[in-house]
Amino acid sequence: MADTEQREGSILQFAPFQSAVDEGFWHKLSSLKLNKLGIDDSPIPITGFYAPCSHSKVSNHLTLLAESLPSESGEQSSTAHGNRNRCAIPGILYNTNTIESFHTLDRTSLLKEEAKKIWEDIHSGKAIEDSSVLSRFLLISFADLKKWTFHYWFAFPALVLDPPATLVDLRPASQWFSSEEAESVSAACNAWRNSSSTADVPFFFIDIDPNSHATIRHLKDWVTCQGDNHKLLFGFYDPCHLPNNPGWPLRNFLALICSRWDLTSVQFLCYRENRGFADIGSSLVGEAVIAVPQGWKDRQFIPNAVGWELNRGKLNRGKMVPRCISLAKSMDPNRLAESAADLNLKLMRWRALPSLNLDILSGLKCLLLGAGTLGCQVARMLMAWGVRKITLLDNGRVSMSNPLRQSLYTLDDCLNGGELKATAAVRSLKRIFPTVEAVGIVMAIPMPGHPVPSQEELGVLDACKTLHDLIDSHDVVFLLTDTRESRWLPSLLCANLDKITITAALGFDSFLVMRHGAGPFSSNEDLKDEAVNALSTDLGNLDLGGRDERQRLGCYFCNDVVAPVDSTANRTLDQQCTVTRPGLAPIASALAVELLVGILHHPRGIFAEGEATSSSNSGSSEMPLGILPHQIRGSFSQFSQMTLVGHSSNSCTACSGTVVSEYRKRGMEFILQAINHPTYLEDLTGLTELMKSAFSFKLDWDADTDVDDDDCVEI
Ligand SMILES: [Zn+2]
């Protein structure tokens, strides 16, 4: 006993109860508050659970679980009785509507009110029938459902004995009992704990007869068991692990013993377990002297109570403060989705792609021109890669034929004339991933060769300005519209602003995915070096002049006049507008996004030279994401796919220096001229001459653009 703190004759001190709240409890409280309670803040009966201490170093807690709360249908959750690890304890919850009312709750009177219930249960005898009411507890809380933060404070009301109980003896039960008694007490306790009718009865007494045979009995049998030569000990499930202190439940137990049975000397067993069995070594037996406090015989009298949980925080050690827990990360379904999505990407970084830069992706602003088959699919792929800022531009409505191929739409979007695609797509993206920052823009893209009546000129100029601003404010532009000419203005604006631009286009059974090169006036010094190297580069027989621009990668329109390097392997794609095979769009969209991720992770970004599958360049082919092609063309007819490189053309109607500088000089006037005069661009770039002399190639500005099916795309 030399090492014990509590010496004979000292005041008996109890280890306070500790609380633990399972996240499921807060989940359910939130749901209850949102779906049923509303602003009703009347107290809610709840159930706490505890069990005897089962670890030599850790106390057991009073735990709240989801089933601690009543169900939303109004019934108190039926807690199965007889669970040895869950002794049910009645409690009450005051959940306030505001943080202010939480802080101004009258904690003193709330505690007193619960203490009064315990007091009355002791006097009425209810506490003897159902001893769990002795450990009745109180919880006050404020649930901030916007921030998923919960402020709360537990109280375990204990009636104050005055004068306090003094300790005569306290030692491990193994030292107190004879070995026969210890064995019999262990066996009796194990039997009590293993019987479904008594496993969760936390207060009892032990009757040891002169033959050292122990029996555990219910409190109600106390009066009939006052035989001679029997040792009688009061026992309780002790949640505390400390070797020198009984746990909190003993306080009200002593109050019961003292006021019901007038005992002045009490022997008690603090019952503790190890691995599910009675542990006589860690259980304690003590003897305390108690005196009936003044006034306790008067039922109207209510003793003082203590019991607000002492909350220990990093800053508030030892200070009486409420607890606060933020479950934002685990509770908000939006954040839940976000962290799950991040998890997938972060796992890629573990081994496969340690250099994957998720910050670039999550901060990237992508502008998708077109929200049809390609636009829907590209948006989904972008989200899968962790892109969170997506703007979709489209002026069409969802038609009945769309949902099967355009993965963001459902039949509902087609009703009543059809929802605007830009609107429906954004809503759908948010449904898939609520924290995506998706914006829909309803707008038609001005197109060359489509003359505008003078009264519509202002609207068209407005659209040009809007498109310019949109491209300027985004990092990446995807050209995913269903007509060739609608890609011209964005291609020009992107070349002017040096934006990363990716085109995906579909034929019937073939596709093209390409990234545009930097603009003709890009400031990248490397291009000039390349221009020198270009002199020694064999570009085949195509001599279109303007070697200084050769090494810049081409745009979608450069293809019109500059054949890809690997021209022999490239079969002519059908220029007819036709329905595509359904598998094409998902493949092309996925490649477009993979291509973007490649550009973003390439040290030279938009200036990275194009690599073909057979490229001898071993530099970036050792990049973790593989080679960075300029163009990918694929075909279902042979199930083939090839990478190609095509450089920019001086005669390009969208990205050549001539066109871009003309745009810079004359701005909207130039655009209007291009729109209103079908041959203006060709005249400007010398393409007309070129075509007359060298090609019989015809720029097909007049393709039917009124086709209903969005899957129709020319390449
Ligand atoms: Zn071009």
XYZ file of C-alpha atoms and ligand atoms in Angstrom:
716
model
C 0.000 0.000 0.000
C 3.021 2.243 0.196
C 2.629 3.261 -3.398
C -1.005 4.170 -3.202
C -2.065 7.748 -3.180
C -5.204 7.094 -1.244
C -4.169 6.267 2.253
C -6.250 5.062 5.063
C -8.372 7.831 6.445
C -7.990 10.032 3.420
C -10.897 11.326 1.399
C -12.023 8.880 -1.233
C -11.303 10.308 -4.676
C -12.909 9.129 -7.854
C -11.580 9.098 -11.396
C -13.963 11.163 -13.534
C -15.947 9.520 -16.273
C -14.686 10.226 -19.767
C -16.790 10.585 -22.851
C -16.241 9.364 -26.383
C -18.517 10.154 -29.279
C -18.570 8.027 -32.380
C -18.820 9.972 -35.645
C -21.970 8.029 -36.389
C -23.656 9.854 -33.526
C -22.969 13.246 -35.115
C -24.063 11.947 -38.506
C -27.351 10.857 -37.070
C -27.828 13.998 -35.010
C -27.269 16.096 -38.148
C -29.756 14.079 -40.089
C -32.257 14.199 -37.236
C -31.836 17.951 -36.979
C -32.166 18.506 -40.715
C -34.963 16.084 -41.424
C -37.063 16.016 -38.311
C -36.290 18.425 -35.507
C -35.809 21.640 -37.422
C -35.672 24.435 -34.873
C -37.237 22.316 -32.150
C -34.614 22.350 -29.424
C -36.419 20.427 -26.710
C -34.265 17.925 -24.851
C -33.793 14.552 -26.506
C -33.500 11.317 -24.541
C -30.350 9.497 -25.563
C -28.514 6.383 -24.500
C -24.850 6.119 -23.637
C -22.898 2.913 -23.420
C -20.087 1.771 -21.225
C -18.398 -1.368 -20.054
C -15.920 -2.313 -17.335
C -12.360 -1.247 -17.963
C -10.663 -3.904 -20.041
C -7.172 -2.548 -20.439
C -4.522 -2.014 -17.808
C -3.527 1.358 -19.255
C -6.721 2.765 -20.703
C -10.002 3.622 -19.043
C -13.269 2.809 -20.681
C -15.361 5.714 -21.899
C -19.007 6.458 -21.860
C -19.616 6.173 -25.569
C -22.281 7.619 -27.810
C -23.075 5.806 -31.030
C -25.555 6.402 -33.808
C -28.057 4.233 -31.960
C -27.738 6.485 -28.930
C -30.259 8.772 -30.617
C -33.931 8.092 -31.220
C -34.752 7.087 -34.775
C -36.195 9.648 -37.140
C -39.539 7.884 -36.996
C -39.660 8.980 -33.391
C -39.010 5.729 -31.629
C -36.203 5.392 -29.204
C -33.714 3.101 -30.865
C -34.208 -0.338 -29.500
C -30.917 -1.172 -27.944
C -30.475 -4.866 -27.605
C -30.140 -5.794 -23.991
C -27.615 -8.194 -22.693
C -24.686 -6.810 -24.653
C -21.811 -7.162 -22.229
C -19.839 -4.417 -23.922
C -22.681 -1.961 -23.973
C -24.316 -1.250 -20.673
C -26.993 1.214 -21.631
C -27.088 4.404 -19.569
C -29.898 6.933 -19.902
C -28.922 10.439 -20.835
C -30.399 13.630 -22.112
C -29.278 15.879 -24.928
C -29.813 19.608 -25.134
C -28.954 20.562 -28.704
C -29.210 24.303 -29.187
C -29.971 26.160 -32.396
C -27.178 28.686 -32.133
C -23.695 28.819 -30.724
C -24.792 31.732 -28.552
C -27.545 29.768 -26.878
C -25.103 26.905 -26.430
C -22.764 29.167 -24.516
C -25.514 30.740 -22.458
C -27.139 27.491 -21.346
C -27.491 27.475 -17.574
C -25.223 24.547 -16.939
C -25.615 24.702 -13.180
C -29.347 24.240 -13.257
C -29.201 21.638 -16.026
C -26.823 19.568 -13.936
C -29.002 20.050 -10.907
C -32.041 18.884 -12.818
C -30.371 15.614 -13.780
C -29.021 15.168 -10.259
C -32.565 15.568 -9.024
C -33.694 12.699 -11.260
C -30.983 10.494 -9.807
C -31.944 11.564 -6.314
C -35.579 10.768 -6.936
C -34.746 7.406 -8.471
C -32.738 6.567 -5.371
C -35.627 7.495 -3.113
C -38.321 5.841 -5.167
C -36.340 2.617 -5.347
C -36.135 2.789 -9.128
C -32.359 2.915 -8.896
C -32.414 -0.426 -7.142
C -34.571 -2.018 -9.814
C -32.649 -0.463 -12.694
C -29.252 0.596 -11.446
C -28.211 2.123 -14.772
C -30.091 5.306 -13.830
C -27.392 5.958 -11.218
C -25.017 6.866 -14.052
C -27.492 9.119 -15.815
C -25.665 11.718 -17.903
C -26.220 15.002 -19.665
C -24.956 16.319 -22.977
C -25.266 19.831 -24.339
C -24.357 20.528 -27.940
C -24.535 22.861 -30.863
C -24.301 21.311 -34.315
C -23.011 23.730 -36.942
C -24.253 21.886 -39.977
C -22.744 24.306 -42.437
C -19.244 23.791 -41.195
C -19.854 20.290 -39.886
C -18.551 21.399 -36.536
C -19.968 20.219 -33.225
C -19.576 21.960 -29.910
C -20.459 19.784 -26.967
C -20.025 19.169 -23.302
C -20.805 16.156 -21.188
C -21.809 16.061 -17.559
C -21.902 12.985 -15.357
C -23.894 14.240 -12.382
C -22.642 12.947 -9.047
C -24.394 13.659 -5.772
C -21.937 15.191 -3.350
C -21.565 13.390 -0.049
C -21.030 15.925 2.677
C -19.038 14.999 4.681
C -17.173 13.038 2.015
C -16.476 9.334 2.209
C -13.156 8.457 3.765
C -11.052 5.577 2.699
C -10.126 2.826 5.104
C -8.513 0.502 2.641
C -8.052 0.191 -1.114
C -6.015 -2.482 -2.817
C -6.041 -4.895 -5.729
C -8.806 -7.437 -5.253
C -6.242 -10.222 -5.579
C -4.654 -8.985 -2.347
C -7.907 -8.572 -0.543
C -9.533 -11.935 -1.285
C -8.149 -15.280 -0.258
C -7.206 -17.340 -3.266
C -10.350 -19.465 -2.899
C -12.473 -16.366 -2.672
C -10.711 -14.796 -5.625
C -11.350 -17.852 -7.724
C -14.982 -18.020 -6.752
C -15.537 -14.274 -7.203
C -13.941 -14.453 -10.662
C -16.142 -17.352 -11.653
C -19.267 -15.651 -10.331
C -18.442 -12.393 -12.080
C -17.750 -14.182 -15.351
C -21.071 -15.981 -15.074
C -22.823 -12.671 -14.346
C -21.128 -11.037 -17.308
C -21.914 -13.902 -19.628
C -25.581 -14.162 -18.846
C -27.679 -12.076 -21.191
C -29.991 -11.134 -18.331
C -27.230 -9.635 -16.186
C -24.341 -8.812 -18.544
C -25.325 -5.164 -18.740
C -26.376 -4.690 -15.119
C -23.545 -2.484 -13.865
C -24.329 -2.425 -10.119
C -24.685 -5.501 -7.923
C -23.400 -7.004 -4.731
C -21.242 -9.991 -3.978
C -22.195 -12.433 -1.283
C -19.328 -14.644 -0.099
C -20.352 -17.411 2.256
C -18.094 -18.870 4.988
C -16.951 -21.546 2.538
C -15.487 -18.842 0.294
C -18.215 -19.377 -2.241
C -19.212 -16.179 -3.998
C -22.569 -15.304 -5.485
C -23.418 -12.144 -7.411
C -26.812 -10.721 -6.600
C -29.096 -7.945 -7.712
C -29.303 -4.902 -5.466
C -32.959 -5.560 -4.755
C -31.907 -8.730 -2.899
C -29.758 -6.784 -0.456
C -32.264 -6.721 2.358
C -32.834 -10.481 2.289
C -29.147 -11.332 2.325
C -28.049 -10.085 5.676
C -26.922 -13.503 6.911
C -24.228 -13.998 9.480
C -20.674 -14.710 8.528
C -21.237 -13.659 4.955
C -18.926 -11.136 3.395
C -20.947 -8.619 1.430
C -19.361 -6.279 -1.078
C -21.000 -3.811 -3.357
C -19.726 -4.213 -6.885
C -19.898 -2.049 -9.975
C -18.505 -2.071 -13.469
C -15.566 0.243 -13.126
C -14.628 2.053 -16.347
C -11.458 3.376 -14.730
C -8.069 1.686 -15.078
C -6.207 3.576 -12.332
C -4.725 1.404 -9.582
C -5.500 3.891 -6.811
C -8.874 5.330 -7.694
C -12.311 3.894 -8.136
C -14.236 5.140 -11.133
C -17.016 7.727 -11.150
C -20.045 5.371 -10.947
C -19.134 4.574 -7.343
C -20.134 8.103 -6.275
C -23.850 7.763 -6.835
C -23.645 4.132 -5.767
C -22.387 5.277 -2.368
C -25.146 7.871 -2.269
C -27.662 5.108 -2.875
C -26.121 2.794 -0.294
C -25.933 5.532 2.268
C -29.442 6.845 1.839
C -31.190 3.503 1.321
C -29.476 1.225 3.784
C -27.915 3.495 6.373
C -24.559 1.776 6.155
C -21.608 3.587 7.633
C -18.921 1.224 6.454
C -19.020 -0.021 2.900
C -16.876 -2.579 1.173
C -16.872 -2.328 -2.569
C -15.429 -4.063 -5.596
C -14.315 -2.004 -8.592
C -14.861 -4.673 -11.203
C -12.426 -4.612 -14.111
C -11.641 -7.065 -16.861
C -8.858 -8.280 -19.047
C -9.578 -9.852 -22.409
C -13.209 -10.250 -21.544
C -12.692 -12.009 -18.222
C -12.744 -10.857 -14.653
C -9.327 -9.511 -13.741
C -8.902 -9.816 -10.006
C -5.416 -8.312 -10.309
C -6.601 -4.982 -11.693
C -9.974 -4.924 -9.957
C -9.899 -3.077 -6.655
C -11.501 -3.750 -3.325
C -11.940 -0.846 -0.987
C -13.520 0.001 2.279
C -14.981 3.413 2.898
C -16.608 5.089 5.825
C -19.630 7.177 5.004
C -21.960 9.237 7.107
C -25.452 10.141 6.066
C -25.161 13.813 5.142
C -27.392 16.311 6.779
C -30.753 16.720 5.172
C -30.580 13.514 3.149
C -33.492 12.021 4.967
C -35.628 14.843 3.685
C -36.822 13.923 0.269
C -37.450 17.536 -0.680
C -33.787 18.223 -0.151
C -31.616 17.883 -3.216
C -27.900 17.405 -2.659
C -25.339 19.383 -4.554
C -24.008 17.778 -7.672
C -20.804 17.986 -9.659
C -19.805 16.366 -12.896
C -19.136 18.587 -15.922
C -16.464 16.825 -17.845
C -13.047 18.351 -17.512
C -12.037 18.871 -21.087
C -8.413 18.815 -21.906
C -7.340 20.598 -25.031
C -3.899 21.623 -26.117
C -4.595 25.168 -25.059
C -7.197 24.492 -22.442
C -5.527 21.867 -20.361
C -7.394 21.632 -17.147
C -9.700 24.503 -17.956
C -13.426 23.989 -18.010
C -14.441 24.450 -21.631
C -16.714 22.725 -24.095
C -15.264 20.408 -26.663
C -15.390 21.044 -30.337
C -14.987 18.579 -33.120
C -14.888 19.292 -36.833
C -16.022 16.476 -39.009
C -15.929 18.495 -42.186
C -13.592 16.083 -43.824
C -15.556 13.031 -42.983
C -19.145 14.226 -42.991
C -19.882 16.638 -45.782
C -20.770 14.333 -48.680
C -19.246 16.856 -51.057
C -15.952 16.818 -49.269
C -16.260 13.109 -48.927
C -16.500 12.839 -52.701
C -13.607 15.211 -53.061
C -11.317 13.333 -50.769
C -12.280 10.056 -52.399
C -11.477 11.504 -55.816
C -8.225 12.925 -54.552
C -7.404 9.578 -53.073
C -7.502 7.889 -56.474
C -5.188 10.479 -57.931
C -2.902 10.544 -54.941
C -2.539 6.800 -55.129
C -1.267 7.233 -58.681
C 1.535 9.311 -57.249
C 2.628 6.596 -54.878
C 4.339 4.553 -57.513
C 3.126 4.915 -61.058
C 3.422 8.685 -61.378
C 5.370 10.267 -58.534
C 5.761 13.429 -60.613
C 2.035 13.855 -61.174
C 1.216 17.441 -60.300
C -2.269 17.483 -58.853
C -2.064 21.165 -57.998
C -1.642 22.109 -61.646
C -4.649 20.001 -62.517
C -6.906 21.202 -59.744
C -6.092 24.834 -60.445
C -6.400 24.518 -64.218
C -9.214 26.407 -65.925
C -10.542 24.526 -68.917
C -12.836 25.973 -71.543
C -14.785 23.404 -73.542
C -16.263 24.727 -76.761
C -19.127 22.368 -77.450
C -21.097 20.296 -74.960
C -22.072 17.454 -77.272
C -20.712 13.935 -77.433
C -17.123 15.115 -77.173
C -17.736 17.916 -74.692
C -19.573 15.663 -72.240
C -16.888 13.049 -72.371
C -13.978 15.475 -72.154
C -15.565 17.109 -69.099
C -15.846 13.762 -67.356
C -12.283 12.794 -68.200
C -11.037 16.147 -66.934
C -12.805 15.606 -63.636
C -11.329 12.141 -63.396
C -7.883 13.702 -63.706
C -8.613 16.125 -60.899
C -9.504 19.180 -62.986
C -12.021 21.186 -60.976
C -12.662 24.300 -63.070
C -14.625 23.637 -66.212
C -16.501 26.051 -68.442
C -18.779 24.597 -71.104
C -19.921 26.702 -74.024
C -22.788 25.578 -76.222
C -25.923 27.147 -77.630
C -27.846 23.968 -78.359
C -30.572 22.190 -76.468
C -30.636 18.568 -75.405
C -32.621 16.580 -77.948
C -34.126 13.123 -77.667
C -31.290 11.588 -79.626
C -28.609 12.937 -77.298
C -28.669 11.085 -73.969
C -27.483 7.754 -75.329
C -24.259 9.216 -76.632
C -23.827 12.400 -74.680
C -22.951 11.119 -71.276
C -24.017 14.116 -69.209
C -27.666 14.096 -70.262
C -30.713 12.046 -69.405
C -34.181 11.878 -70.859
C -35.375 14.470 -68.333
C -33.153 17.029 -70.014
C -34.956 16.476 -73.327
C -38.450 17.239 -72.090
C -40.306 20.472 -72.804
C -38.264 21.317 -75.824
C -34.999 20.353 -74.241
C -32.821 21.992 -71.637
C -29.961 24.168 -72.804
C -26.930 21.921 -73.013
C -24.664 24.367 -71.223
C -27.073 24.436 -68.282
C -27.864 20.731 -68.199
C -24.210 19.750 -68.516
C -23.169 21.920 -65.593
C -25.957 20.553 -63.428
C -24.938 17.039 -64.329
C -21.271 17.664 -63.564
C -22.212 19.005 -60.156
C -24.350 15.985 -59.507
C -21.401 13.762 -60.299
C -18.939 15.833 -58.329
C -20.526 18.573 -56.229
C -17.450 20.675 -55.663
C -16.590 21.040 -59.336
C -16.559 24.689 -60.354
C -18.527 24.286 -63.558
C -19.955 27.172 -65.544
C -22.222 26.988 -68.570
C -22.156 29.644 -71.287
C -24.951 29.749 -73.839
C -23.472 31.272 -76.929
C -23.046 30.669 -80.637
C -19.545 30.892 -82.030
C -19.291 33.242 -85.017
C -18.214 31.383 -88.131
C -16.474 32.480 -91.321
C -18.429 32.101 -94.503
C -21.681 32.727 -92.717
C -22.502 36.325 -93.684
C -24.184 38.365 -90.987
C -26.973 40.854 -91.730
C -25.952 44.311 -90.562
C -28.564 44.365 -87.787
C -26.940 41.277 -86.271
C -23.425 42.591 -86.475
C -23.391 43.975 -82.964
C -24.450 40.633 -81.518
C -21.750 38.829 -83.446
C -19.118 41.313 -82.346
C -20.318 40.862 -78.790
C -19.909 37.124 -79.146
C -16.390 37.618 -80.509
C -15.506 39.781 -77.559
C -17.005 37.294 -75.092
C -15.145 34.427 -76.702
C -11.909 36.386 -76.577
C -12.395 37.123 -72.884
C -13.306 33.521 -72.112
C -10.234 32.179 -73.855
C -8.095 34.807 -72.196
C -9.361 33.842 -68.748
C -8.822 30.106 -69.190
C -5.646 28.070 -69.340
C -6.766 25.473 -71.824
C -9.269 25.481 -74.672
C -10.835 22.349 -76.117
C -12.325 22.612 -79.595
C -15.174 20.124 -79.539
C -17.829 21.677 -81.720
C -19.561 19.747 -84.428
C -18.585 21.877 -87.390
C -15.304 22.766 -88.901
C -15.939 26.472 -89.300
C -16.974 26.975 -85.694
C -13.406 26.063 -84.747
C -11.833 28.815 -86.797
C -12.358 31.841 -84.562
C -11.307 30.005 -81.372
C -8.229 28.663 -83.188
C -7.277 32.189 -84.195
C -7.919 33.632 -80.734
C -5.929 30.835 -79.105
C -3.013 31.373 -81.506
C -3.152 35.065 -80.689
C -3.141 34.402 -76.929
C -0.781 31.394 -76.959
C -3.291 29.193 -75.196
C -2.971 25.462 -74.922
C -5.529 24.307 -77.462
C -6.715 20.808 -78.104
C -8.917 19.688 -80.928
C -10.881 16.485 -81.135
C -12.850 15.687 -84.247
C -14.700 12.638 -85.473
C -15.346 11.042 -88.823
C -17.548 8.007 -89.328
C -15.001 5.531 -88.086
C -11.941 7.689 -87.578
C -10.889 10.460 -85.290
C -8.312 13.174 -84.965
C -6.996 14.484 -81.686
C -4.357 17.186 -81.777
C -2.806 19.959 -79.811
C -2.220 23.265 -81.486
C 1.235 24.746 -81.465
C 2.005 28.055 -79.838
C 0.981 31.188 -81.704
C 3.155 32.821 -84.384
C 4.221 35.611 -82.047
C 4.898 33.495 -79.027
C 7.797 34.739 -76.994
C 9.448 31.392 -76.550
C 13.100 31.685 -77.518
C 13.351 28.023 -78.292
C 11.308 28.465 -81.396
C 13.945 30.680 -82.947
C 16.587 28.090 -82.298
C 14.340 25.569 -83.861
C 13.852 27.749 -86.864
C 17.572 27.462 -87.516
C 17.447 23.729 -87.159
C 14.528 23.709 -89.480
C 16.833 24.374 -92.380
C 18.156 20.892 -92.086
C 14.820 19.309 -91.514
C 13.323 17.390 -94.315
C 9.675 18.200 -94.549
C 9.123 16.367 -97.759
C 8.296 18.090 -100.980
C 5.954 20.622 -99.570
C 7.534 23.967 -100.001
C 5.046 26.509 -98.936
C 7.567 29.129 -97.949
C 7.938 30.584 -94.497
C 10.546 28.233 -93.125
C 10.724 30.418 -90.053
C 7.372 29.065 -89.001
C 7.949 25.463 -89.864
C 8.934 24.240 -86.469
C 5.948 25.665 -84.763
C 3.403 22.892 -84.456
C 0.392 23.342 -86.638
C -3.198 23.964 -85.714
C -6.336 22.246 -86.880
C -6.440 24.451 -89.972
C -2.792 24.052 -90.872
C -3.714 20.531 -91.830
C -5.619 21.944 -94.747
C -2.463 22.720 -96.606
C 0.393 21.106 -94.809
C 0.396 17.396 -94.867
C 1.574 15.619 -91.757
C 5.128 14.428 -91.836
C 4.079 10.846 -92.070
C 1.921 11.521 -95.080
C 2.203 8.116 -96.663
C 0.880 6.301 -93.647
C -2.012 8.648 -93.290
C -5.064 7.600 -95.126
C -7.421 10.273 -96.332
C -10.226 10.822 -93.899
C -13.693 10.985 -95.223
C -14.687 14.605 -95.420
C -18.350 13.853 -95.510
C -20.405 14.824 -92.541
C -21.631 11.544 -91.282
C -22.727 9.670 -88.214
C -19.873 8.307 -86.179
C -19.444 4.946 -84.584
C -20.434 5.336 -80.928
C -17.094 4.196 -79.569
C -15.158 6.975 -81.275
C -16.125 9.914 -79.106
C -15.139 8.329 -75.791
C -11.792 7.278 -77.243
C -11.075 10.637 -78.836
C -12.191 12.517 -75.728
C -10.037 10.407 -73.475
C -7.028 10.895 -75.739
C -7.634 14.640 -75.826
C -7.515 14.819 -72.051
C -4.534 12.482 -71.771
C -2.774 14.700 -74.297
C -3.499 17.731 -72.131
C -2.099 16.024 -69.041
C 1.009 15.248 -71.085
C 1.433 18.891 -72.099
C 0.986 20.071 -68.529
C 3.666 17.716 -67.307
C 6.101 18.459 -70.112
C 8.835 20.898 -69.115
C 8.265 22.879 -72.305
C 4.496 22.796 -72.139
C 2.848 24.300 -75.191
C 6.259 24.586 -76.862
C 7.056 20.895 -76.558
C 7.898 19.470 -79.932
C 5.723 16.764 -81.338
C 6.852 13.217 -80.866
C 5.687 10.298 -82.921
C 5.484 6.744 -81.730
C 8.608 5.904 -83.662
C 10.334 9.073 -82.599
C 14.056 8.662 -82.137
C 13.959 11.439 -79.592
C 14.546 9.698 -76.342
C 14.221 12.843 -74.254
C 10.633 13.145 -73.312
C 9.804 9.585 -74.264
C 11.278 8.805 -70.904
C 8.772 11.090 -69.289
C 6.556 9.208 -66.872
C 3.513 9.974 -68.994
C 5.165 8.752 -72.186
C 5.703 10.573 -75.452
C 3.903 13.790 -76.250
C 2.500 13.532 -79.755
C 1.208 16.392 -81.820
C -1.609 14.550 -83.511
C -3.231 11.229 -82.904
C -5.296 9.759 -85.673
C -7.190 6.576 -85.200
C -9.459 4.440 -87.249
C -11.846 1.641 -86.465
C -11.672 0.172 -89.928
C -8.229 -1.212 -89.135
C -8.404 -0.623 -85.395
C -5.286 1.413 -85.884
C -3.952 4.465 -84.193
C -0.978 6.567 -85.186
C 0.833 9.624 -83.971
C 1.800 12.310 -86.430
C 3.574 15.621 -86.460
C 2.435 18.497 -88.638
C 4.062 21.868 -88.497
C 2.411 25.206 -88.854
C 1.786 26.687 -92.239
C 2.396 30.237 -93.336
C -0.803 29.955 -95.264
C -2.909 28.783 -92.362
C -6.178 30.661 -92.168
C -6.218 30.502 -88.362
C -2.715 30.549 -86.910
C -0.376 32.019 -89.495
C 1.510 35.202 -88.740
C -0.353 36.963 -91.529
C -3.767 36.192 -90.077
C -2.883 36.817 -86.455
C -1.165 40.120 -87.179
C -4.117 41.210 -89.294
C -6.386 40.392 -86.366
C -4.151 42.322 -84.010
C -4.184 45.316 -86.322
C -7.842 45.423 -87.247
C -9.579 43.382 -84.567
C -13.293 43.021 -85.019
C -13.274 44.625 -88.413
C -11.061 41.811 -89.600
C -13.300 39.187 -88.015
C -16.389 40.602 -89.676
C -14.676 40.618 -93.018
C -13.695 36.981 -92.587
C -17.228 36.100 -91.619
C -18.908 37.996 -94.406
C -16.554 37.241 -97.281
C -16.015 33.550 -97.866
C -12.795 33.946 -99.820
C -11.242 36.721 -97.776
C -9.098 34.436 -95.630
C -7.792 32.472 -98.558
C -6.988 35.673 -100.380
C -5.224 37.053 -97.352
C -3.042 34.037 -96.748
C -2.283 33.426 -100.370
C -4.097 30.156 -100.092
C -6.239 30.986 -103.054
C -3.184 31.324 -105.227
C -1.691 28.262 -103.712
C -4.752 26.218 -104.341
C -4.972 27.361 -107.897
C -1.400 26.493 -108.587
C -0.572 23.524 -106.455
C -3.680 21.845 -105.139
C -7.140 21.064 -106.175
C -7.934 21.204 -102.494
C -11.106 22.999 -101.603
C -11.817 24.541 -98.262
C -15.244 23.335 -97.495
C -16.733 26.281 -95.632
C -20.158 25.371 -96.863
C -20.592 22.115 -95.100
C -24.117 21.598 -93.950
C -24.215 22.983 -90.447
C -27.874 22.380 -89.853
C -27.551 18.698 -89.340
C -29.430 17.643 -86.255
C -27.164 14.958 -85.105
C -24.376 16.351 -83.023
C -22.299 13.329 -83.725
C -21.722 14.596 -87.225
C -18.321 16.093 -87.441
C -16.044 16.710 -90.277
C -12.397 16.116 -90.044
Zn -2.754 26.757 -88.277
